[in-house]
Amino acid sequence: MAEVVRLEEVAKVYTMGEEKVEALKDVSFSVVPGEFVSIMGASGSGKSTCMNILGCLDVPTRGAYLLDGVNVGELTGNQLAEVRNKKLGFVFQGFNLLARTTARENVELPLVYAQLPAGRRRSLALDALARVGLAGREAHFPNQLSGGQQQRVAIARALVNRPSIILADEPTGNLDSKTTVEIMGIFQELNRQGITIVMVTHEPEVAAFTGRQIVFRDGRIVSDTRNEAALENAAAEGGNP
């Protein structure tokens, strides 16, 4: 099976004054289509740096990152922007919705950048909102939606371009426990539909919803395990083992 993501001996070194800080140290792993992976670790473990590289927001100091078989380190700035728009969907802790823009219009934003016609944008946005349970809320503004509903809009926005992979950075960090379970249920359902998801979290309760858990410490991977309970549940409901 072709890999969506492949990191080969990736290191990231930041220069802070005269000191060099190695945030990632020869990290290697791959993600295949249909996986639901959580990246875990304490603050300073390297998980956020890894997510920035996966999201083409940063590039390795050494090593290689291949996305759909393309070496990201060899792309220009414009090519990276195109990759972020067409191949990656992002979900953040803070939702990042435009306050004076409706749910539908927020979801349409990646399609505007992709220069799709207005009618096509509207159709795709409505479909994405329906997939996350927000049919009928398309004309609502963010301040008319609960935190969980706002995160659903953000997930729909990440979905709308039909990316190769969704990257979620602490997507439940601003939500209460009940809403967290609802949002993770949405991610699980999308994964059962074949969508590849990589999620950063520091909460074991959230990682338990994912089929694979990669743990970072001091810039290195210290464990990479399959969550058999989540995988069996996904298989029983018709998902990707």
mmCIF file of C-alpha atoms in Angstrom:
data_model
loop_
_atom_site.group_PDB
_atom_site.id
_atom_site.type_symbol
_atom_site.label_atom_id
_atom_site.label_comp_id
_atom_site.label_asym_id
_atom_site.label_seq_id
_atom_site.Cartn_x
_atom_site.Cartn_y
_atom_site.Cartn_z
ATOM 1 C CA MET A 1 0.000 0.000 0.000
ATOM 2 C CA ALA A 2 1.420 3.406 -0.971
ATOM 3 C CA GLU A 3 2.303 5.639 1.963
ATOM 4 C CA VAL A 4 0.647 9.019 2.440
ATOM 5 C CA VAL A 5 3.410 10.217 4.762
ATOM 6 C CA ARG A 6 6.998 9.051 5.143
ATOM 7 C CA LEU A 7 9.622 10.633 7.399
ATOM 8 C CA GLU A 8 13.170 9.388 6.915
ATOM 9 C CA GLU A 9 15.718 10.254 9.635
ATOM 10 C CA VAL A 10 14.190 13.709 10.055
ATOM 11 C CA ALA A 11 15.956 16.159 12.342
ATOM 12 C CA LYS A 12 15.085 19.774 13.106
ATOM 13 C CA VAL A 13 17.639 22.112 14.645
ATOM 14 C CA TYR A 14 16.808 25.654 15.795
ATOM 15 C CA THR A 15 19.504 28.253 16.459
ATOM 16 C CA MET A 16 18.793 30.361 19.525
ATOM 17 C CA GLY A 17 21.607 32.859 19.918
ATOM 18 C CA GLU A 18 24.779 30.811 20.133
ATOM 19 C CA GLU A 19 22.917 27.690 21.172
ATOM 20 C CA LYS A 20 21.557 25.037 18.830
ATOM 21 C CA VAL A 21 18.435 23.189 19.959
ATOM 22 C CA GLU A 22 17.658 19.862 18.294
ATOM 23 C CA ALA A 23 13.858 19.623 18.447
ATOM 24 C CA LEU A 24 13.707 16.409 16.401
ATOM 25 C CA LYS A 25 16.412 13.757 16.343
ATOM 26 C CA ASP A 26 16.417 11.321 13.409
ATOM 27 C CA VAL A 27 12.687 10.624 13.448
ATOM 28 C CA SER A 28 11.366 7.989 11.037
ATOM 29 C CA PHE A 29 7.823 6.731 10.558
ATOM 30 C CA SER A 30 5.213 6.347 7.844
ATOM 31 C CA VAL A 31 1.430 6.587 7.630
ATOM 32 C CA VAL A 32 -0.604 4.595 5.108
ATOM 33 C CA PRO A 33 -4.024 5.550 3.704
ATOM 34 C CA GLY A 34 -6.891 5.024 6.134
ATOM 35 C CA GLU A 35 -4.857 5.180 9.346
ATOM 36 C CA PHE A 36 -5.915 7.231 12.377
ATOM 37 C CA VAL A 37 -2.721 8.128 14.245
ATOM 38 C CA SER A 38 -2.162 10.141 17.417
ATOM 39 C CA ILE A 39 1.165 11.811 18.186
ATOM 40 C CA MET A 40 1.689 12.222 21.915
ATOM 41 C CA GLY A 41 4.253 13.658 24.266
ATOM 42 C CA ALA A 42 4.873 16.254 26.936
ATOM 43 C CA SER A 43 5.623 19.888 26.174
ATOM 44 C CA GLY A 44 9.015 20.081 24.480
ATOM 45 C CA SER A 45 8.912 16.466 23.309
ATOM 46 C CA GLY A 46 8.996 17.383 19.606
ATOM 47 C CA LYS A 47 5.414 16.511 18.708
ATOM 48 C CA SER A 48 4.476 20.052 17.634
ATOM 49 C CA THR A 49 7.651 20.417 15.566
ATOM 50 C CA CYS A 50 6.802 17.137 13.883
ATOM 51 C CA MET A 51 3.272 18.359 13.149
ATOM 52 C CA ASN A 52 4.626 21.593 11.634
ATOM 53 C CA ILE A 53 6.799 19.554 9.291
ATOM 54 C CA LEU A 54 3.916 17.245 8.363
ATOM 55 C CA GLY A 55 1.821 20.348 7.626
ATOM 56 C CA CYS A 56 4.515 21.848 5.365
ATOM 57 C CA LEU A 57 4.760 24.805 7.747
ATOM 58 C CA ASP A 58 8.428 23.974 8.373
ATOM 59 C CA VAL A 59 11.071 21.873 6.664
ATOM 60 C CA PRO A 60 13.583 19.406 8.133
ATOM 61 C CA THR A 61 17.145 20.504 8.852
ATOM 62 C CA ARG A 62 18.182 17.102 7.582
ATOM 63 C CA GLY A 63 16.413 13.940 6.491
ATOM 64 C CA ALA A 64 13.442 13.726 4.139
ATOM 65 C CA TYR A 65 9.684 14.169 4.358
ATOM 66 C CA LEU A 66 7.706 12.571 1.551
ATOM 67 C CA LEU A 67 4.020 13.421 1.113
ATOM 68 C CA ASP A 68 2.260 11.203 -1.427
ATOM 69 C CA GLY A 69 5.736 10.233 -2.629
ATOM 70 C CA VAL A 70 6.916 13.836 -3.190
ATOM 71 C CA ASN A 71 9.945 15.106 -1.268
ATOM 72 C CA VAL A 72 8.570 18.234 0.400
ATOM 73 C CA GLY A 73 12.065 19.602 1.044
ATOM 74 C CA GLU A 74 12.591 20.055 -2.695
ATOM 75 C CA LEU A 75 9.502 22.240 -3.235
ATOM 76 C CA THR A 76 9.428 26.013 -3.649
ATOM 77 C CA GLY A 77 7.423 28.300 -1.375
ATOM 78 C CA ASN A 78 4.601 28.519 -3.914
ATOM 79 C CA GLN A 79 4.564 24.755 -4.353
ATOM 80 C CA LEU A 80 4.395 24.279 -0.576
ATOM 81 C CA ALA A 81 1.417 26.653 -0.392
ATOM 82 C CA GLU A 82 -0.319 24.625 -3.102
ATOM 83 C CA VAL A 83 0.376 21.384 -1.225
ATOM 84 C CA ARG A 84 -1.078 22.860 1.974
ATOM 85 C CA ASN A 85 -4.222 23.887 0.126
ATOM 86 C CA LYS A 86 -4.809 20.752 -1.946
ATOM 87 C CA LYS A 87 -3.306 17.835 -0.036
ATOM 88 C CA LEU A 88 -3.676 18.831 3.626
ATOM 89 C CA GLY A 89 -6.658 19.637 5.827
ATOM 90 C CA PHE A 90 -5.985 21.393 9.139
ATOM 91 C CA VAL A 91 -7.979 21.380 12.387
ATOM 92 C CA PHE A 92 -6.707 23.495 15.274
ATOM 93 C CA GLN A 93 -7.465 23.785 18.989
ATOM 94 C CA GLY A 94 -8.749 27.356 18.557
ATOM 95 C CA PHE A 95 -11.084 26.605 15.594
ATOM 96 C CA ASN A 96 -9.630 29.564 13.573
ATOM 97 C CA LEU A 97 -12.985 30.581 12.075
ATOM 98 C CA LEU A 98 -13.664 34.028 10.614
ATOM 99 C CA ALA A 99 -16.072 35.724 13.027
ATOM 100 C CA ARG A 100 -18.132 37.682 10.472
ATOM 101 C CA THR A 101 -18.415 34.783 8.049
ATOM 102 C CA THR A 102 -21.108 32.091 8.053
ATOM 103 C CA ALA A 103 -20.368 28.426 8.620
ATOM 104 C CA ARG A 104 -20.771 27.736 4.901
ATOM 105 C CA GLU A 105 -18.494 30.611 3.922
ATOM 106 C CA ASN A 106 -15.844 29.498 6.420
ATOM 107 C CA VAL A 107 -15.899 26.016 4.905
ATOM 108 C CA GLU A 108 -15.652 27.461 1.401
ATOM 109 C CA LEU A 109 -12.387 29.296 2.095
ATOM 110 C CA PRO A 110 -9.975 26.572 0.858
ATOM 111 C CA LEU A 111 -12.077 26.328 -2.306
ATOM 112 C CA VAL A 112 -11.824 30.072 -2.864
ATOM 113 C CA TYR A 113 -8.031 29.760 -2.775
ATOM 114 C CA ALA A 114 -8.327 26.829 -5.178
ATOM 115 C CA GLN A 115 -10.360 29.115 -7.508
ATOM 116 C CA LEU A 116 -13.385 26.842 -7.808
ATOM 117 C CA PRO A 117 -16.592 28.372 -9.222
ATOM 118 C CA ALA A 118 -19.059 29.737 -6.647
ATOM 119 C CA GLY A 119 -21.729 27.117 -7.312
ATOM 120 C CA ARG A 120 -19.281 24.262 -6.908
ATOM 121 C CA ARG A 121 -17.881 25.809 -3.718
ATOM 122 C CA ARG A 122 -21.347 26.064 -2.220
ATOM 123 C CA SER A 123 -22.230 22.465 -3.096
ATOM 124 C CA LEU A 124 -19.035 21.032 -1.630
ATOM 125 C CA ALA A 125 -19.307 23.152 1.522
ATOM 126 C CA LEU A 126 -22.884 22.082 2.175
ATOM 127 C CA ASP A 127 -21.923 18.446 1.702
ATOM 128 C CA ALA A 128 -18.976 18.778 4.123
ATOM 129 C CA LEU A 129 -21.169 20.439 6.770
ATOM 130 C CA ALA A 130 -23.728 17.666 6.428
ATOM 131 C CA ARG A 131 -21.008 15.065 6.974
ATOM 132 C CA VAL A 132 -20.192 16.575 10.376
ATOM 133 C CA GLY A 133 -23.835 16.883 11.434
ATOM 134 C CA LEU A 134 -24.388 20.582 10.739
ATOM 135 C CA ALA A 135 -27.013 20.436 8.006
ATOM 136 C CA GLY A 136 -29.346 23.348 8.690
ATOM 137 C CA ARG A 137 -26.661 25.442 10.425
ATOM 138 C CA GLU A 138 -24.971 26.648 7.236
ATOM 139 C CA ALA A 139 -26.010 30.306 7.652
ATOM 140 C CA HIS A 140 -25.028 30.562 11.326
ATOM 141 C CA PHE A 141 -22.084 32.736 12.361
ATOM 142 C CA PRO A 142 -19.455 31.357 14.774
ATOM 143 C CA ASN A 143 -20.891 33.335 17.729
ATOM 144 C CA GLN A 144 -24.209 31.566 17.122
ATOM 145 C CA LEU A 145 -22.594 28.141 17.503
ATOM 146 C CA SER A 146 -21.328 26.204 20.518
ATOM 147 C CA GLY A 147 -17.645 25.335 20.820
ATOM 148 C CA GLY A 148 -18.335 21.814 19.602
ATOM 149 C CA GLN A 149 -20.288 23.119 16.617
ATOM 150 C CA GLN A 150 -17.495 25.546 15.764
ATOM 151 C CA GLN A 151 -15.024 22.663 15.774
ATOM 152 C CA ARG A 152 -17.365 20.738 13.475
ATOM 153 C CA VAL A 153 -17.233 23.683 11.062
ATOM 154 C CA ALA A 154 -13.437 23.561 11.262
ATOM 155 C CA ILE A 155 -13.478 19.826 10.510
ATOM 156 C CA ALA A 156 -15.781 20.417 7.544
ATOM 157 C CA ARG A 157 -13.379 23.086 6.265
ATOM 158 C CA ALA A 158 -10.513 20.589 6.556
ATOM 159 C CA LEU A 159 -12.532 17.998 4.623
ATOM 160 C CA VAL A 160 -13.883 20.148 1.824
ATOM 161 C CA ASN A 161 -10.871 19.960 -0.495
ATOM 162 C CA ARG A 162 -10.770 16.161 -0.144
ATOM 163 C CA PRO A 163 -7.172 16.211 1.105
ATOM 164 C CA SER A 164 -4.778 13.285 1.291
ATOM 165 C CA ILE A 165 -4.598 13.671 5.056
ATOM 166 C CA ILE A 166 -6.196 15.652 7.883
ATOM 167 C CA LEU A 167 -3.829 17.062 10.500
ATOM 168 C CA ALA A 168 -5.486 17.881 13.820
ATOM 169 C CA ASP A 169 -3.524 19.803 16.460
ATOM 170 C CA GLU A 170 -5.083 19.363 19.945
ATOM 171 C CA PRO A 171 -8.565 19.543 18.355
ATOM 172 C CA THR A 172 -10.383 18.944 21.659
ATOM 173 C CA GLY A 173 -8.188 21.176 23.825
ATOM 174 C CA ASN A 174 -10.879 23.866 24.220
ATOM 175 C CA LEU A 175 -13.802 21.472 24.685
ATOM 176 C CA ASP A 176 -15.470 19.874 27.697
ATOM 177 C CA SER A 177 -15.367 16.108 28.155
ATOM 178 C CA LYS A 178 -18.813 15.426 26.670
ATOM 179 C CA THR A 179 -18.104 17.508 23.555
ATOM 180 C CA THR A 180 -14.657 15.915 23.272
ATOM 181 C CA VAL A 181 -16.273 12.482 22.961
ATOM 182 C CA GLU A 182 -18.662 13.817 20.287
ATOM 183 C CA ILE A 183 -15.827 15.375 18.257
ATOM 184 C CA MET A 184 -13.671 12.256 18.505
ATOM 185 C CA GLY A 185 -16.693 10.231 17.354
ATOM 186 C CA ILE A 186 -16.831 12.425 14.244
ATOM 187 C CA PHE A 187 -13.143 11.832 13.577
ATOM 188 C CA GLN A 188 -13.660 8.089 14.003
ATOM 189 C CA GLU A 189 -16.592 8.102 11.577
ATOM 190 C CA LEU A 190 -14.585 10.047 8.983
ATOM 191 C CA ASN A 191 -11.743 7.575 9.432
ATOM 192 C CA ARG A 192 -14.174 4.672 8.895
ATOM 193 C CA GLN A 193 -15.045 6.366 5.597
ATOM 194 C CA GLY A 194 -11.378 6.053 4.594
ATOM 195 C CA ILE A 195 -9.975 9.450 5.585
ATOM 196 C CA THR A 196 -6.400 9.452 6.906
ATOM 197 C CA ILE A 197 -5.975 11.443 10.125
ATOM 198 C CA VAL A 198 -2.910 12.387 12.167
ATOM 199 C CA MET A 199 -3.673 14.114 15.462
ATOM 200 C CA VAL A 200 -1.442 15.712 18.095
ATOM 201 C CA THR A 201 -2.721 15.362 21.658
ATOM 202 C CA HIS A 202 -1.313 15.234 25.162
ATOM 203 C CA GLU A 203 -4.407 13.490 26.528
ATOM 204 C CA PRO A 204 -4.350 9.659 26.730
ATOM 205 C CA GLU A 205 -8.167 9.649 26.847
ATOM 206 C CA VAL A 206 -8.249 11.329 23.430
ATOM 207 C CA ALA A 207 -5.484 9.160 21.960
ATOM 208 C CA ALA A 208 -7.511 6.104 22.975
ATOM 209 C CA PHE A 209 -9.892 6.881 20.107
ATOM 210 C CA THR A 210 -7.103 6.423 17.544
ATOM 211 C CA GLY A 211 -5.837 3.214 15.987
ATOM 212 C CA ARG A 212 -2.144 3.961 16.462
ATOM 213 C CA GLN A 213 -0.218 5.940 19.039
ATOM 214 C CA ILE A 214 3.250 7.437 18.477
ATOM 215 C CA VAL A 215 4.881 8.853 21.605
ATOM 216 C CA PHE A 216 7.699 11.427 21.518
ATOM 217 C CA ARG A 217 10.209 12.279 24.223
ATOM 218 C CA ASP A 218 13.159 14.665 23.893
ATOM 219 C CA GLY A 219 12.808 14.822 20.116
ATOM 220 C CA ARG A 220 12.719 11.073 19.550
ATOM 221 C CA ILE A 221 10.023 8.439 19.108
ATOM 222 C CA VAL A 222 9.997 6.251 22.209
ATOM 223 C CA SER A 223 7.041 4.072 21.246
ATOM 224 C CA ASP A 224 4.833 3.394 18.224
ATOM 225 C CA THR A 225 1.974 1.035 19.044
ATOM 226 C CA ARG A 226 -1.289 -0.112 17.559
ATOM 227 C CA ASN A 227 -4.413 0.411 19.644
ATOM 228 C CA GLU A 228 -6.069 -2.952 19.110
ATOM 229 C CA ALA A 229 -9.319 -1.981 20.847
ATOM 230 C CA ALA A 230 -9.862 1.021 18.542
ATOM 231 C CA LEU A 231 -8.835 -0.988 15.480
ATOM 232 C CA GLU A 232 -11.224 -3.819 16.320
ATOM 233 C CA ASN A 233 -14.045 -1.340 16.847
ATOM 234 C CA ALA A 234 -13.330 0.318 13.496
ATOM 235 C CA ALA A 235 -13.234 -3.053 11.728
ATOM 236 C CA ALA A 236 -16.514 -4.101 13.342
ATOM 237 C CA GLU A 237 -18.158 -0.931 12.045
ATOM 238 C CA GLY A 238 -16.774 -1.279 8.545
ATOM 239 C CA GLY A 239 -13.669 0.862 8.883
ATOM 240 C CA ASN A 240 -10.003 0.441 8.001
ATOM 241 C CA PRO A 241 -8.063 -1.969 10.240
#
